[in-house]
């Protein structure tokens, strides 16, 4: 039986835009200052994870215990470095094909929402001039629990009036794929098949991808 597609929820960092590389360089710089080694394997663990949980991961790795004020100061420093890169973003940093795919969904009456852990999402959407493409935006400012908690996607589905098992989540992060599964969603992994092995299927990118192709793969 054909999959009945009601809605799609898109993660932001690493799915719509390649901000994952900016997060990586900023966290690596902070970790280095703290004397904690930080490589791409560490970064993979942090994808989809909130700012505070990311800092806690680095502190745990370095067996560091810091007071709350210091943690806030460190997160602000990391975010300043990150923002210096994000402020300069342009629409040409949107991944190829993602806007065309979203437009196809919308034209077919399929609800489209953002489901991101990032508090910087409004700024990035604005810089890339894509905010108006979403029927609902759920981001780090509207959630309490970080992925793999399903809150961000459940709120997205709620805003669109869709049922999780007829809603598809697009995710590049292990924590995000897990969040989608925890919420009862179908999930498409963007990136490495081994890393995202729990996803329904893996997509290299949106270029040339269609709604028909999506429904086919999930049916
Ligand atoms: C997620 C990223 O989308 O947002 C994480 O994958 C990031 O790397 C998290 O830590 C929070 O982002 P921000 O912009 O609020 O620091
Ligand atoms: Mg992501």
CSV table of C-alpha atoms and ligand atoms in Angstrom, one decimal:
chain,number,residue,atom,x,y,z
A,1,UNK,CA,0.0,0.0,0.0
A,2,UNK,CA,1.3,3.5,-0.9
A,3,UNK,CA,2.5,5.5,2.0
A,4,UNK,CA,0.1,8.3,2.8
A,5,UNK,CA,2.2,11.4,3.2
A,6,UNK,CA,0.7,14.2,5.4
A,7,UNK,CA,3.7,16.3,6.3
A,8,UNK,CA,7.4,16.7,6.4
A,9,UNK,CA,9.6,18.0,9.2
A,10,UNK,CA,13.1,19.3,8.4
A,11,UNK,CA,16.0,19.6,10.7
A,12,UNK,CA,18.0,22.7,9.9
A,13,UNK,CA,21.8,22.3,10.6
A,14,UNK,CA,23.2,19.7,8.1
A,15,UNK,CA,19.8,19.2,6.3
A,16,UNK,CA,18.9,22.5,4.9
A,17,UNK,CA,22.2,24.3,5.3
A,18,UNK,CA,25.7,23.2,6.0
A,19,UNK,CA,26.0,25.0,9.3
A,20,UNK,CA,27.3,21.7,10.9
A,21,UNK,CA,30.8,22.7,9.7
A,22,UNK,CA,30.5,26.1,11.5
A,23,UNK,CA,29.4,24.3,14.7
A,24,UNK,CA,32.3,22.0,14.4
A,25,UNK,CA,35.0,24.7,14.1
A,26,UNK,CA,33.5,26.7,17.0
A,27,UNK,CA,33.3,23.7,19.4
A,28,UNK,CA,36.7,22.6,18.4
A,29,UNK,CA,38.2,26.0,19.1
A,30,UNK,CA,36.5,26.0,22.5
A,31,UNK,CA,37.6,22.5,23.3
A,32,UNK,CA,41.2,23.3,22.4
A,33,UNK,CA,41.2,26.3,24.7
A,34,UNK,CA,40.0,23.9,27.5
A,35,UNK,CA,42.7,21.4,26.6
A,36,UNK,CA,40.2,18.8,25.5
A,37,UNK,CA,40.8,16.9,22.2
A,38,UNK,CA,37.9,17.2,19.8
A,39,UNK,CA,37.6,15.6,16.4
A,40,UNK,CA,35.0,14.7,13.8
A,41,UNK,CA,33.9,11.6,15.8
A,42,UNK,CA,33.1,13.9,18.8
A,43,UNK,CA,31.3,16.3,16.5
A,44,UNK,CA,29.1,13.5,15.2
A,45,UNK,CA,27.9,12.9,18.8
A,46,UNK,CA,27.0,16.6,19.1
A,47,UNK,CA,24.9,16.9,15.9
A,48,UNK,CA,21.3,17.7,16.9
A,49,UNK,CA,22.3,18.1,20.5
A,50,UNK,CA,21.5,21.4,22.3
A,51,UNK,CA,24.2,24.0,23.1
A,52,UNK,CA,24.3,23.2,26.8
A,53,UNK,CA,24.3,19.4,26.3
A,54,UNK,CA,27.2,19.9,23.8
A,55,UNK,CA,29.2,21.8,26.3
A,56,UNK,CA,28.5,19.2,29.0
A,57,UNK,CA,29.8,16.5,26.6
A,58,UNK,CA,33.1,18.4,26.1
A,59,UNK,CA,33.5,19.0,29.9
A,60,UNK,CA,32.8,15.3,30.6
A,61,UNK,CA,35.4,14.3,28.0
A,62,UNK,CA,38.0,16.5,29.7
A,63,UNK,CA,36.8,15.5,33.2
A,64,UNK,CA,36.3,19.2,33.9
A,65,UNK,CA,33.9,20.6,36.4
A,66,UNK,CA,32.9,24.2,36.1
A,67,UNK,CA,30.5,26.5,37.8
A,68,UNK,CA,27.3,27.7,36.1
A,69,UNK,CA,28.5,31.2,35.3
A,70,UNK,CA,31.7,29.9,33.6
A,71,UNK,CA,29.6,27.5,31.5
A,72,UNK,CA,27.3,30.3,30.4
A,73,UNK,CA,30.4,32.4,29.5
A,74,UNK,CA,31.9,29.5,27.5
A,75,UNK,CA,28.7,28.9,25.6
A,76,UNK,CA,28.5,32.6,24.7
A,77,UNK,CA,32.0,32.5,23.4
A,78,UNK,CA,31.3,29.5,21.3
A,79,UNK,CA,28.1,31.1,20.0
A,80,UNK,CA,29.9,34.4,19.2
A,81,UNK,CA,32.4,32.4,17.0
A,82,UNK,CA,29.6,30.5,15.4
A,83,UNK,CA,27.5,33.7,14.7
A,84,UNK,CA,30.5,35.4,13.1
A,85,UNK,CA,30.2,32.8,10.4
A,86,UNK,CA,26.4,32.5,10.3
A,87,UNK,CA,25.9,36.3,10.1
A,88,UNK,CA,27.6,36.3,6.7
A,89,UNK,CA,25.4,33.4,5.3
A,90,UNK,CA,23.7,33.8,1.9
A,91,UNK,CA,20.9,31.8,0.2
A,92,UNK,CA,23.5,30.1,-1.9
A,93,UNK,CA,24.5,28.1,1.2
A,94,UNK,CA,21.1,26.3,1.1
A,95,UNK,CA,21.8,22.7,0.0
A,96,UNK,CA,21.0,22.1,-3.7
A,97,UNK,CA,17.5,21.0,-4.4
A,98,UNK,CA,16.1,21.6,-0.9
A,99,UNK,CA,14.0,24.6,-1.8
A,100,UNK,CA,12.6,22.9,-4.9
A,101,UNK,CA,11.6,19.9,-2.9
A,102,UNK,CA,9.9,22.0,-0.2
A,103,UNK,CA,8.0,23.9,-2.9
A,104,UNK,CA,6.9,20.7,-4.5
A,105,UNK,CA,5.5,19.4,-1.1
A,106,UNK,CA,3.7,22.7,-0.5
A,107,UNK,CA,2.2,22.8,-3.9
A,108,UNK,CA,0.8,19.3,-3.2
A,109,UNK,CA,-0.7,20.4,0.1
A,110,UNK,CA,1.8,18.6,2.3
A,111,UNK,CA,2.5,20.5,5.5
A,112,UNK,CA,6.1,21.6,6.0
A,113,UNK,CA,7.7,22.5,9.3
A,114,UNK,CA,11.2,23.1,10.7
A,115,UNK,CA,12.2,20.9,13.7
A,116,UNK,CA,15.6,22.2,14.9
A,117,UNK,CA,17.4,22.3,18.3
A,118,UNK,CA,19.0,25.6,17.3
A,119,UNK,CA,18.3,28.8,19.0
A,120,UNK,CA,19.9,30.5,16.1
A,121,UNK,CA,17.4,29.0,13.6
A,122,UNK,CA,15.5,32.3,13.0
A,123,UNK,CA,18.7,34.2,12.1
A,124,UNK,CA,19.8,31.4,9.7
A,125,UNK,CA,16.4,31.2,8.0
A,126,UNK,CA,16.4,34.9,7.6
A,127,UNK,CA,19.9,35.1,6.1
A,128,UNK,CA,19.0,32.3,3.7
A,129,UNK,CA,15.6,33.9,3.0
A,130,UNK,CA,13.7,30.6,3.5
A,131,UNK,CA,11.6,31.3,6.6
A,132,UNK,CA,8.4,31.9,4.6
A,133,UNK,CA,8.6,28.4,3.1
A,134,UNK,CA,7.6,26.8,6.5
A,135,UNK,CA,4.0,26.4,7.8
A,136,UNK,CA,5.5,26.1,11.3
A,137,UNK,CA,8.9,26.7,12.8
A,138,UNK,CA,9.8,24.8,16.0
A,139,UNK,CA,13.4,25.5,17.1
A,140,UNK,CA,15.6,25.6,20.2
A,141,UNK,CA,13.6,28.6,21.5
A,142,UNK,CA,10.4,26.6,21.7
A,143,UNK,CA,11.5,23.3,23.2
A,144,UNK,CA,12.6,22.1,26.7
A,145,UNK,CA,14.2,18.8,25.7
A,146,UNK,CA,17.0,18.2,23.3
A,147,UNK,CA,17.0,15.5,20.7
A,148,UNK,CA,16.8,12.4,21.0
A,149,UNK,CA,13.8,13.5,22.9
A,150,UNK,CA,11.0,13.7,20.3
A,151,UNK,CA,9.5,17.0,21.6
A,152,UNK,CA,10.6,19.2,18.7
A,153,UNK,CA,9.1,16.8,16.1
A,154,UNK,CA,5.9,16.2,18.1
A,155,UNK,CA,5.4,19.9,18.4
A,156,UNK,CA,6.0,20.2,14.6
A,157,UNK,CA,3.4,17.5,13.8
A,158,UNK,CA,1.0,19.1,16.3
A,159,UNK,CA,1.3,22.5,14.6
A,160,UNK,CA,0.7,20.9,11.2
A,161,UNK,CA,-2.1,18.7,12.4
A,162,UNK,CA,-0.4,15.6,11.1
A,163,UNK,CA,0.0,12.1,12.6
A,164,UNK,CA,3.6,11.0,13.3
A,165,UNK,CA,3.3,7.7,11.3
A,166,UNK,CA,2.3,9.7,8.2
A,167,UNK,CA,4.9,12.4,8.8
A,168,UNK,CA,8.5,12.2,7.5
A,169,UNK,CA,11.5,13.7,9.4
A,170,UNK,CA,14.6,14.6,7.5
A,171,UNK,CA,17.7,14.3,9.8
A,172,UNK,CA,21.5,14.3,9.5
A,173,UNK,CA,22.1,13.5,13.2
A,174,UNK,CA,22.1,10.2,15.1
A,175,UNK,CA,20.3,12.0,18.0
A,176,UNK,CA,17.8,13.4,15.5
A,177,UNK,CA,17.0,10.1,13.8
A,178,UNK,CA,16.5,8.6,17.3
A,179,UNK,CA,14.2,11.5,18.2
A,180,UNK,CA,12.1,10.9,15.1
A,181,UNK,CA,11.8,7.1,15.9
A,182,UNK,CA,11.1,7.9,19.6
A,183,UNK,CA,8.1,10.0,18.3
A,184,UNK,CA,6.8,7.3,16.0
A,185,UNK,CA,7.8,9.2,12.8
A,186,UNK,CA,9.2,7.9,9.5
A,187,UNK,CA,12.7,9.2,9.0
A,188,UNK,CA,15.0,9.9,6.1
A,189,UNK,CA,18.7,10.1,7.0
A,190,UNK,CA,20.8,12.8,5.2
A,191,UNK,CA,24.4,11.6,5.2
A,192,UNK,CA,26.3,8.5,6.0
A,193,UNK,CA,24.4,5.1,5.8
A,194,UNK,CA,26.4,3.5,8.6
A,195,UNK,CA,26.1,6.4,11.0
A,196,UNK,CA,22.4,6.8,10.4
A,197,UNK,CA,21.6,3.1,10.0
A,198,UNK,CA,18.3,3.4,12.0
A,199,UNK,CA,16.7,5.7,9.3
A,200,UNK,CA,14.1,4.2,6.9
A,201,UNK,CA,16.5,5.1,4.1
A,202,UNK,CA,19.4,7.4,3.3
A,203,UNK,CA,19.6,10.3,0.9
A,204,UNK,CA,22.8,11.9,-0.3
A,205,UNK,CA,21.0,15.2,-0.9
A,206,UNK,CA,17.8,16.7,-2.2
A,207,UNK,CA,19.0,17.5,-5.7
A,208,UNK,CA,16.6,15.7,-8.1
A,209,UNK,CA,14.7,14.2,-5.2
A,210,UNK,CA,10.9,14.3,-5.6
A,211,UNK,CA,7.8,13.7,-3.5
A,212,UNK,CA,7.0,10.7,-5.7
A,213,UNK,CA,10.4,9.3,-4.9
A,214,UNK,CA,9.8,9.8,-1.2
A,215,UNK,CA,6.5,8.0,-1.2
A,216,UNK,CA,7.9,5.1,-3.3
A,217,UNK,CA,10.8,4.6,-0.8
A,218,UNK,CA,8.4,4.6,2.2
A,219,UNK,CA,5.7,2.4,0.7
B,1,LIG,C1,21.6,21.6,16.3
B,1,LIG,C2,23.0,21.4,15.8
B,1,LIG,O1,20.8,21.8,15.1
B,1,LIG,O2,21.5,22.8,17.1
B,1,LIG,C3,23.9,21.3,17.1
B,1,LIG,O3,23.1,20.1,15.1
B,1,LIG,C4,23.7,22.5,17.9
B,1,LIG,O4,25.2,21.1,16.7
B,1,LIG,C5,22.3,22.7,18.3
B,1,LIG,O5,24.5,22.5,19.1
B,1,LIG,C6,22.0,24.0,19.0
B,1,LIG,O6,22.3,25.1,18.2
B,1,LIG,P1,22.5,26.6,18.7
B,1,LIG,O7,22.5,27.3,17.3
B,1,LIG,O8,21.3,26.9,19.5
B,1,LIG,O9,23.8,26.7,19.4
B,2,LIG,MG1,21.2,18.5,12.0
